[in-house]
Every structure is written in C-alpha cells, then in structure tokens.
C-alpha cells in the first residue's frame, strides 16, 4: 500500500461546484502539504500543516481551504471551483521532528479538470 | 525570496550519453537541496539530497549531483542515460532557517532519451 494516498485520482467537475480532495498517510509524519502543479511552473505550495491545530497558508492559498482532521489526514477544498484551478494536485508529508533537511514524500496526485 | 532556476524545460540525449540537468538557487545562505523525479502519472520521488558534508551526493538509479557554493548550483548528472530515465526532474530547496520546512521548486526539466 502507498504511504501517501490521494483520492480521487481524477476528477472532472463544473464551474461553481464544491470539491474536496483527500490525503491520508501511514508514515507517521507530523507535517503535511498541498501543492498544485501546472506545466512550466513546477509545484507551488497551497497550504501546509504542522499538526492538527496548526494550519498555514502557502504561496497560492486564495480560493482554497484545508482541514487537518487527524495527524494522518489532510483534505483540500475548493469552495467554488473555477477553470483556472484545473491542475494536478499533490499531497506531501515530512517528518518535522527530524529537521528541515528531511525530504518530503508525495502521493500520486489528483488530476482535477474544471469545465 | 528564495528562488530556483532550472535551465532548459526540455533536454534530449541519446541512450548511453551523459545526462546533465542544471539547477541554480538564489539564496546567499546555502539551503538544503533536493532533486526529485516524476514519472508519468506518478508523484515525485526523491533522487538525492544535499544537507551538509560531502558536496558530491550520490542518489538512486546512478544519478549524482554536486553542490557548488561559489556558483550557487546543484546540477544533476548521470554518466550514461537509459531509456527508463525519461521523466521530469525537479530541483527543490529548503531554507535552513525557515521553520516551515517549505520546499521551493524549480519549474522542472523534462528529459527525453533517444534510442
């Protein structure tokens, strides 16, 4: 089983709909991150969480919200989806207790298309 | 703010040829440095990382990278390309003094391997 699992893997929806992307991990890591990937732009950070009670905005948080339901679960919501939110979304985790030199571990991504 | 530049959005090499993917960072304080690889329909997988110590870092699949402080560079190399190396490669940095442990990604380089 994958250490970082994202659901769904693919989603097509319409403008204005509310969408939730889910991420769960079995690595026991405290830190979790949501990124979006667009061609030619690399990955950009949307939100990150140090633990259940600590949520922080990233570089591009407008139009998104998150919830850390448990240490192992971190969900991303688009309250009212718009076409320019069409992208590939990644969840990642890291062990913050080991310091900032630890790599992040990624899920396989959710491909989201908004029509 | 920290930034990462990857020269060349696409690099094409023949099978068996040297692979060189370039990465430069902007910080005056050496950050932690990472290379990730992304195969089609998959998440990012860590190739190697530099934190401290030896400046030549060896990673998986025969890749290595050298940290050069004077050039603010962390270029990725492999002596002999295989068809299976075709993928997208991302350089990323993490500031040592940033308690968020955020990764800043380059825009990526797609490696094409010709038979």
PDB file of C-alpha atoms in Angstrom:
ATOM      1  CA  UNK A   1       0.000   0.000   0.000  1.00  0.00           C
ATOM      2  CA  UNK A   2       1.130   3.541  -0.746  1.00  0.00           C
ATOM      3  CA  UNK A   3       2.457   5.574   2.186  1.00  0.00           C
ATOM      4  CA  UNK A   4       0.668   8.735   0.970  1.00  0.00           C
ATOM      5  CA  UNK A   5      -2.711   8.122  -0.629  1.00  0.00           C
ATOM      6  CA  UNK A   6      -4.721  10.681  -2.515  1.00  0.00           C
ATOM      7  CA  UNK A   7      -8.362  10.339  -3.530  1.00  0.00           C
ATOM      8  CA  UNK A   8      -9.747  10.693  -6.085  1.00  0.00           C
ATOM      9  CA  UNK A   9      -7.016  10.222  -8.679  1.00  0.00           C
ATOM     10  CA  UNK A  10      -9.029  12.001 -11.337  1.00  0.00           C
ATOM     11  CA  UNK A  11     -11.980  14.367 -11.132  1.00  0.00           C
ATOM     12  CA  UNK A  12     -13.904  16.319 -13.715  1.00  0.00           C
ATOM     13  CA  UNK A  13     -16.399  18.858 -12.457  1.00  0.00           C
ATOM     14  CA  UNK A  14     -18.160  22.076 -13.371  1.00  0.00           C
ATOM     15  CA  UNK A  15     -17.506  25.686 -12.507  1.00  0.00           C
ATOM     16  CA  UNK A  16     -19.037  26.692  -9.180  1.00  0.00           C
ATOM     17  CA  UNK A  17     -19.050  23.235  -7.636  1.00  0.00           C
ATOM     18  CA  UNK A  18     -17.503  22.490  -4.264  1.00  0.00           C
ATOM     19  CA  UNK A  19     -14.778  19.867  -4.412  1.00  0.00           C
ATOM     20  CA  UNK A  20     -12.793  18.066  -1.757  1.00  0.00           C
ATOM     21  CA  UNK A  21      -9.530  16.273  -2.357  1.00  0.00           C
ATOM     22  CA  UNK A  22      -8.390  13.916   0.343  1.00  0.00           C
ATOM     23  CA  UNK A  23      -4.986  12.790   1.518  1.00  0.00           C
ATOM     24  CA  UNK A  24      -4.081  10.168   4.067  1.00  0.00           C
ATOM     25  CA  UNK A  25      -0.675   8.908   5.179  1.00  0.00           C
ATOM     26  CA  UNK A  26       0.713   5.940   7.046  1.00  0.00           C
ATOM     27  CA  UNK A  27       4.219   7.340   7.518  1.00  0.00           C
ATOM     28  CA  UNK A  28       3.512   8.835  10.936  1.00  0.00           C
ATOM     29  CA  UNK A  29       4.772  12.226   9.791  1.00  0.00           C
ATOM     30  CA  UNK A  30       3.613  15.366  11.535  1.00  0.00           C
ATOM     31  CA  UNK A  31       3.822  17.758   8.597  1.00  0.00           C
ATOM     32  CA  UNK A  32       1.550  17.687   5.569  1.00  0.00           C
ATOM     33  CA  UNK A  33       1.446  19.865   2.472  1.00  0.00           C
ATOM     34  CA  UNK A  34      -0.770  20.547  -0.538  1.00  0.00           C
ATOM     35  CA  UNK A  35       0.759  21.623  -3.854  1.00  0.00           C
ATOM     36  CA  UNK A  36      -0.562  22.263  -7.318  1.00  0.00           C
ATOM     37  CA  UNK A  37       1.441  21.530 -10.437  1.00  0.00           C
ATOM     38  CA  UNK A  38       0.971  23.441 -13.656  1.00  0.00           C
ATOM     39  CA  UNK A  39       3.019  22.876 -16.817  1.00  0.00           C
ATOM     40  CA  UNK A  40       6.130  25.041 -16.840  1.00  0.00           C
ATOM     41  CA  UNK A  41       5.572  26.307 -13.310  1.00  0.00           C
ATOM     42  CA  UNK A  42       6.740  23.414 -11.184  1.00  0.00           C
ATOM     43  CA  UNK A  43       4.965  22.829  -7.888  1.00  0.00           C
ATOM     44  CA  UNK A  44       3.516  25.677  -5.869  1.00  0.00           C
ATOM     45  CA  UNK A  45       2.537  25.405  -2.221  1.00  0.00           C
ATOM     46  CA  UNK A  46      -1.137  25.958  -1.364  1.00  0.00           C
ATOM     47  CA  UNK A  47      -1.318  25.125   2.365  1.00  0.00           C
ATOM     48  CA  UNK A  48       0.742  23.297   4.923  1.00  0.00           C
ATOM     49  CA  UNK A  49       0.115  21.943   8.377  1.00  0.00           C
ATOM     50  CA  UNK A  50       2.495  21.251  11.251  1.00  0.00           C
ATOM     51  CA  UNK A  51      -0.106  19.309  13.224  1.00  0.00           C
ATOM     52  CA  UNK A  52      -3.849  19.085  13.690  1.00  0.00           C
ATOM     53  CA  UNK A  53      -4.139  22.562  15.205  1.00  0.00           C
ATOM     54  CA  UNK A  54      -1.594  24.356  13.046  1.00  0.00           C
ATOM     55  CA  UNK A  55      -2.598  25.326   9.506  1.00  0.00           C
ATOM     56  CA  UNK A  56      -0.653  27.788   7.386  1.00  0.00           C
ATOM     57  CA  UNK A  57      -1.192  29.462   4.038  1.00  0.00           C
ATOM     58  CA  UNK A  58       1.269  28.846   1.280  1.00  0.00           C
ATOM     59  CA  UNK A  59       2.122  30.778  -1.834  1.00  0.00           C
ATOM     60  CA  UNK A  60      -1.250  30.420  -3.581  1.00  0.00           C
ATOM     61  CA  UNK A  61      -3.972  29.821  -0.967  1.00  0.00           C
ATOM     62  CA  UNK A  62      -6.694  32.076  -2.430  1.00  0.00           C
ATOM     63  CA  UNK A  63      -9.727  30.041  -3.474  1.00  0.00           C
ATOM     64  CA  UNK A  64      -8.699  27.036  -1.383  1.00  0.00           C
ATOM     65  CA  UNK A  65      -9.259  25.833   2.175  1.00  0.00           C
ATOM     66  CA  UNK A  66      -7.927  22.852   4.111  1.00  0.00           C
ATOM     67  CA  UNK A  67      -8.804  20.697   7.069  1.00  0.00           C
ATOM     68  CA  UNK A  68      -6.461  18.528   9.144  1.00  0.00           C
ATOM     69  CA  UNK A  69      -8.894  16.021  10.578  1.00  0.00           C
ATOM     70  CA  UNK A  70      -6.219  13.892  12.206  1.00  0.00           C
ATOM     71  CA  UNK A  71      -2.473  13.606  12.072  1.00  0.00           C
ATOM     72  CA  UNK A  72      -2.837  11.200   9.172  1.00  0.00           C
ATOM     73  CA  UNK A  73      -5.475  13.098   7.171  1.00  0.00           C
ATOM     74  CA  UNK A  74      -5.315  16.414   5.360  1.00  0.00           C
ATOM     75  CA  UNK A  75      -8.007  17.482   2.902  1.00  0.00           C
ATOM     76  CA  UNK A  76      -8.086  20.309   0.392  1.00  0.00           C
ATOM     77  CA  UNK A  77     -11.332  22.021  -0.626  1.00  0.00           C
ATOM     78  CA  UNK A  78     -12.239  24.256  -3.482  1.00  0.00           C
ATOM     79  CA  UNK A  79     -15.340  26.083  -2.272  1.00  0.00           C
ATOM     80  CA  UNK A  80     -16.444  27.264  -5.708  1.00  0.00           C
ATOM     81  CA  UNK A  81     -14.286  25.804  -8.427  1.00  0.00           C
ATOM     82  CA  UNK A  82     -13.166  27.900 -11.378  1.00  0.00           C
ATOM     83  CA  UNK A  83     -11.490  26.755 -14.612  1.00  0.00           C
ATOM     84  CA  UNK A  84      -8.057  28.175 -13.731  1.00  0.00           C
ATOM     85  CA  UNK A  85      -7.938  25.763 -10.811  1.00  0.00           C
ATOM     86  CA  UNK A  86      -7.588  22.956 -13.336  1.00  0.00           C
ATOM     87  CA  UNK A  87      -4.274  21.359 -12.396  1.00  0.00           C
ATOM     88  CA  UNK A  88      -2.528  18.375 -10.905  1.00  0.00           C
ATOM     89  CA  UNK A  89      -2.677  18.435  -7.109  1.00  0.00           C
ATOM     90  CA  UNK A  90      -0.187  16.732  -4.823  1.00  0.00           C
ATOM     91  CA  UNK A  91      -0.194  15.975  -1.144  1.00  0.00           C
ATOM     92  CA  UNK A  92       3.134  15.511   0.625  1.00  0.00           C
ATOM     93  CA  UNK A  93       4.370  14.693   4.110  1.00  0.00           C
ATOM     94  CA  UNK A  94       7.581  15.167   6.046  1.00  0.00           C
ATOM     95  CA  UNK A  95       8.932  14.389   9.487  1.00  0.00           C
ATOM     96  CA  UNK A  96       9.398  17.813  11.028  1.00  0.00           C
ATOM     97  CA  UNK A  97      10.831  16.337  14.200  1.00  0.00           C
ATOM     98  CA  UNK A  98      13.969  15.457  12.233  1.00  0.00           C
ATOM     99  CA  UNK A  99      14.547  18.988  10.973  1.00  0.00           C
ATOM    100  CA  UNK A 100      14.275  20.865   7.709  1.00  0.00           C
ATOM    101  CA  UNK A 101      16.754  18.632   5.927  1.00  0.00           C
ATOM    102  CA  UNK A 102      14.195  15.860   5.634  1.00  0.00           C
ATOM    103  CA  UNK A 103      12.682  15.168   2.221  1.00  0.00           C
ATOM    104  CA  UNK A 104       9.001  15.362   1.524  1.00  0.00           C
ATOM    105  CA  UNK A 105       7.129  12.251   0.437  1.00  0.00           C
ATOM    106  CA  UNK A 106       4.478  12.645  -2.244  1.00  0.00           C
ATOM    107  CA  UNK A 107       1.236  10.974  -3.181  1.00  0.00           C
ATOM    108  CA  UNK A 108       0.479  10.063  -6.784  1.00  0.00           C
ATOM    109  CA  UNK A 109      -1.599  13.176  -7.350  1.00  0.00           C
ATOM    110  CA  UNK A 110      -5.150  14.127  -8.234  1.00  0.00           C
ATOM    111  CA  UNK A 111      -5.801  15.373 -11.746  1.00  0.00           C
ATOM    112  CA  UNK A 112      -8.596  17.937 -11.490  1.00  0.00           C
ATOM    113  CA  UNK A 113     -10.399  19.385 -14.501  1.00  0.00           C
ATOM    114  CA  UNK A 114     -12.944  22.158 -14.110  1.00  0.00           C
ATOM    115  CA  UNK A 115     -15.175  22.827 -17.058  1.00  0.00           C
TER     116      UNK A 115
ATOM    117  CA  UNK B   1      12.784  35.372  -1.512  1.00  0.00           C
ATOM    118  CA  UNK B   2      14.420  32.109  -2.373  1.00  0.00           C
ATOM    119  CA  UNK B   3      14.103  31.009  -5.977  1.00  0.00           C
ATOM    120  CA  UNK B   4      15.240  28.037  -8.030  1.00  0.00           C
ATOM    121  CA  UNK B   5      16.123  28.146 -11.709  1.00  0.00           C
ATOM    122  CA  UNK B   6      16.304  25.075 -13.899  1.00  0.00           C
ATOM    123  CA  UNK B   7      17.830  25.875 -17.261  1.00  0.00           C
ATOM    124  CA  UNK B   8      16.093  24.102 -20.108  1.00  0.00           C
ATOM    125  CA  UNK B   9      12.497  22.942 -19.869  1.00  0.00           C
ATOM    126  CA  UNK B  10      13.397  20.028 -22.152  1.00  0.00           C
ATOM    127  CA  UNK B  11      16.690  18.159 -22.508  1.00  0.00           C
ATOM    128  CA  UNK B  12      17.159  15.458 -25.129  1.00  0.00           C
ATOM    129  CA  UNK B  13      20.019  12.941 -25.046  1.00  0.00           C
ATOM    130  CA  UNK B  14      20.836   9.708 -26.797  1.00  0.00           C
ATOM    131  CA  UNK B  15      20.796   6.458 -24.878  1.00  0.00           C
ATOM    132  CA  UNK B  16      24.230   5.974 -23.348  1.00  0.00           C
ATOM    133  CA  UNK B  17      25.086   9.677 -23.395  1.00  0.00           C
ATOM    134  CA  UNK B  18      25.831  11.894 -20.424  1.00  0.00           C
ATOM    135  CA  UNK B  19      22.850  13.469 -18.692  1.00  0.00           C
ATOM    136  CA  UNK B  20      23.307  16.980 -17.282  1.00  0.00           C
ATOM    137  CA  UNK B  21      20.368  18.839 -15.759  1.00  0.00           C
ATOM    138  CA  UNK B  22      21.098  22.288 -14.385  1.00  0.00           C
ATOM    139  CA  UNK B  23      19.832  23.871 -11.173  1.00  0.00           C
ATOM    140  CA  UNK B  24      20.752  27.199  -9.609  1.00  0.00           C
ATOM    141  CA  UNK B  25      19.384  28.725  -6.421  1.00  0.00           C
ATOM    142  CA  UNK B  26      19.297  32.317  -5.282  1.00  0.00           C
ATOM    143  CA  UNK B  27      19.984  32.266  -1.537  1.00  0.00           C
ATOM    144  CA  UNK B  28      23.250  33.677  -0.168  1.00  0.00           C
ATOM    145  CA  UNK B  29      22.964  31.159   2.654  1.00  0.00           C
ATOM    146  CA  UNK B  30      23.311  27.610   1.307  1.00  0.00           C
ATOM    147  CA  UNK B  31      19.963  25.871   1.570  1.00  0.00           C
ATOM    148  CA  UNK B  32      19.201  22.202   1.735  1.00  0.00           C
ATOM    149  CA  UNK B  33      18.970  20.920  -1.826  1.00  0.00           C
ATOM    150  CA  UNK B  34      16.919  18.144  -3.366  1.00  0.00           C
ATOM    151  CA  UNK B  35      16.348  16.516  -6.721  1.00  0.00           C
ATOM    152  CA  UNK B  36      13.065  14.748  -7.396  1.00  0.00           C
ATOM    153  CA  UNK B  37      11.942  12.699 -10.396  1.00  0.00           C
ATOM    154  CA  UNK B  38       8.389  12.389 -11.679  1.00  0.00           C
ATOM    155  CA  UNK B  39       7.384   9.527 -13.950  1.00  0.00           C
ATOM    156  CA  UNK B  40       4.118   9.753 -15.906  1.00  0.00           C
ATOM    157  CA  UNK B  41       1.008   9.513 -13.727  1.00  0.00           C
ATOM    158  CA  UNK B  42       3.069   9.312 -10.571  1.00  0.00           C
ATOM    159  CA  UNK B  43       4.063  11.565  -7.735  1.00  0.00           C
ATOM    160  CA  UNK B  44       7.528  12.922  -7.086  1.00  0.00           C
ATOM    161  CA  UNK B  45      10.200  10.533  -5.922  1.00  0.00           C
ATOM    162  CA  UNK B  46      13.368  11.656  -4.158  1.00  0.00           C
ATOM    163  CA  UNK B  47      16.532  11.087  -6.187  1.00  0.00           C
ATOM    164  CA  UNK B  48      19.053  12.618  -3.802  1.00  0.00           C
ATOM    165  CA  UNK B  49      19.599  15.417  -1.339  1.00  0.00           C
ATOM    166  CA  UNK B  50      22.387  17.618  -0.037  1.00  0.00           C
ATOM    167  CA  UNK B  51      22.318  18.870   3.540  1.00  0.00           C
ATOM    168  CA  UNK B  52      25.883  19.112   4.855  1.00  0.00           C
ATOM    169  CA  UNK B  53      29.213  17.406   4.378  1.00  0.00           C
ATOM    170  CA  UNK B  54      30.487  15.977   1.109  1.00  0.00           C
ATOM    171  CA  UNK B  55      29.481  18.175  -1.795  1.00  0.00           C
ATOM    172  CA  UNK B  56      29.184  15.311  -4.273  1.00  0.00           C
ATOM    173  CA  UNK B  57      25.994  13.434  -3.486  1.00  0.00           C
ATOM    174  CA  UNK B  58      25.049  10.080  -4.940  1.00  0.00           C
ATOM    175  CA  UNK B  59      21.441   9.098  -5.397  1.00  0.00           C
ATOM    176  CA  UNK B  60      19.325   6.325  -6.791  1.00  0.00           C
ATOM    177  CA  UNK B  61      19.440   4.986 -10.359  1.00  0.00           C
ATOM    178  CA  UNK B  62      23.043   6.121 -10.913  1.00  0.00           C
ATOM    179  CA  UNK B  63      22.375   9.834 -10.549  1.00  0.00           C
ATOM    180  CA  UNK B  64      24.621  12.206  -8.646  1.00  0.00           C
ATOM    181  CA  UNK B  65      24.765  15.941  -8.020  1.00  0.00           C
ATOM    182  CA  UNK B  66      27.446  18.324  -6.886  1.00  0.00           C
ATOM    183  CA  UNK B  67      26.832  21.297  -4.620  1.00  0.00           C
ATOM    184  CA  UNK B  68      28.953  24.269  -5.663  1.00  0.00           C
ATOM    185  CA  UNK B  69      28.570  27.142  -3.224  1.00  0.00           C
ATOM    186  CA  UNK B  70      30.559  29.619  -5.309  1.00  0.00           C
ATOM    187  CA  UNK B  71      28.262  29.015  -8.274  1.00  0.00           C
ATOM    188  CA  UNK B  72      25.054  28.570  -6.208  1.00  0.00           C
ATOM    189  CA  UNK B  73      24.455  25.443  -8.255  1.00  0.00           C
ATOM    190  CA  UNK B  74      23.356  21.854  -7.735  1.00  0.00           C
ATOM    191  CA  UNK B  75      23.489  20.224 -11.165  1.00  0.00           C
ATOM    192  CA  UNK B  76      22.298  16.647 -11.644  1.00  0.00           C
ATOM    193  CA  UNK B  77      24.331  14.220 -13.740  1.00  0.00           C
ATOM    194  CA  UNK B  78      24.332  10.614 -14.880  1.00  0.00           C
ATOM    195  CA  UNK B  79      27.188   9.184 -16.952  1.00  0.00           C
ATOM    196  CA  UNK B  80      25.053   7.046 -19.251  1.00  0.00           C
ATOM    197  CA  UNK B  81      21.385   7.624 -19.968  1.00  0.00           C
ATOM    198  CA  UNK B  82      18.893   4.763 -20.079  1.00  0.00           C
ATOM    199  CA  UNK B  83      15.522   4.800 -21.778  1.00  0.00           C
ATOM    200  CA  UNK B  84      13.959   4.367 -18.348  1.00  0.00           C
ATOM    201  CA  UNK B  85      15.391   7.747 -17.256  1.00  0.00           C
ATOM    202  CA  UNK B  86      12.861   9.577 -19.406  1.00  0.00           C
ATOM    203  CA  UNK B  87      10.852  11.612 -16.917  1.00  0.00           C
ATOM    204  CA  UNK B  88      10.507  15.099 -15.488  1.00  0.00           C
ATOM    205  CA  UNK B  89      13.087  16.232 -12.963  1.00  0.00           C
ATOM    206  CA  UNK B  90      12.606  18.893 -10.319  1.00  0.00           C
ATOM    207  CA  UNK B  91      15.208  20.695  -8.250  1.00  0.00           C
ATOM    208  CA  UNK B  92      13.989  21.995  -4.883  1.00  0.00           C
ATOM    209  CA  UNK B  93      15.467  23.922  -1.964  1.00  0.00           C
ATOM    210  CA  UNK B  94      14.596  24.339   1.688  1.00  0.00           C
ATOM    211  CA  UNK B  95      15.940  27.255   3.696  1.00  0.00           C
ATOM    212  CA  UNK B  96      17.796  26.093   6.784  1.00  0.00           C
ATOM    213  CA  UNK B  97      16.380  28.925   8.857  1.00  0.00           C
ATOM    214  CA  UNK B  98      12.765  28.520   7.739  1.00  0.00           C
ATOM    215  CA  UNK B  99      10.758  26.744  10.432  1.00  0.00           C
ATOM    216  CA  UNK B 100       8.046  25.844   7.946  1.00  0.00           C
ATOM    217  CA  UNK B 101      10.423  23.465   6.129  1.00  0.00           C
ATOM    218  CA  UNK B 102       8.804  24.543   2.880  1.00  0.00           C
ATOM    219  CA  UNK B 103      10.235  23.383  -0.412  1.00  0.00           C
ATOM    220  CA  UNK B 104      10.695  25.851  -3.248  1.00  0.00           C
ATOM    221  CA  UNK B 105      10.640  24.045  -6.581  1.00  0.00           C
ATOM    222  CA  UNK B 106      12.143  24.858  -9.920  1.00  0.00           C
ATOM    223  CA  UNK B 107       9.924  24.710 -12.984  1.00  0.00           C
ATOM    224  CA  UNK B 108      11.174  21.274 -13.972  1.00  0.00           C
ATOM    225  CA  UNK B 109      13.166  19.748 -16.828  1.00  0.00           C
ATOM    226  CA  UNK B 110      11.711  17.024 -18.992  1.00  0.00           C
ATOM    227  CA  UNK B 111      14.381  14.529 -20.018  1.00  0.00           C
ATOM    228  CA  UNK B 112      13.893  12.777 -23.352  1.00  0.00           C
ATOM    229  CA  UNK B 113      16.096   9.767 -24.145  1.00  0.00           C
ATOM    230  CA  UNK B 114      16.500   8.856 -27.821  1.00  0.00           C
ATOM    231  CA  UNK B 115      17.205   5.245 -28.789  1.00  0.00           C
TER     232      UNK B 115
END
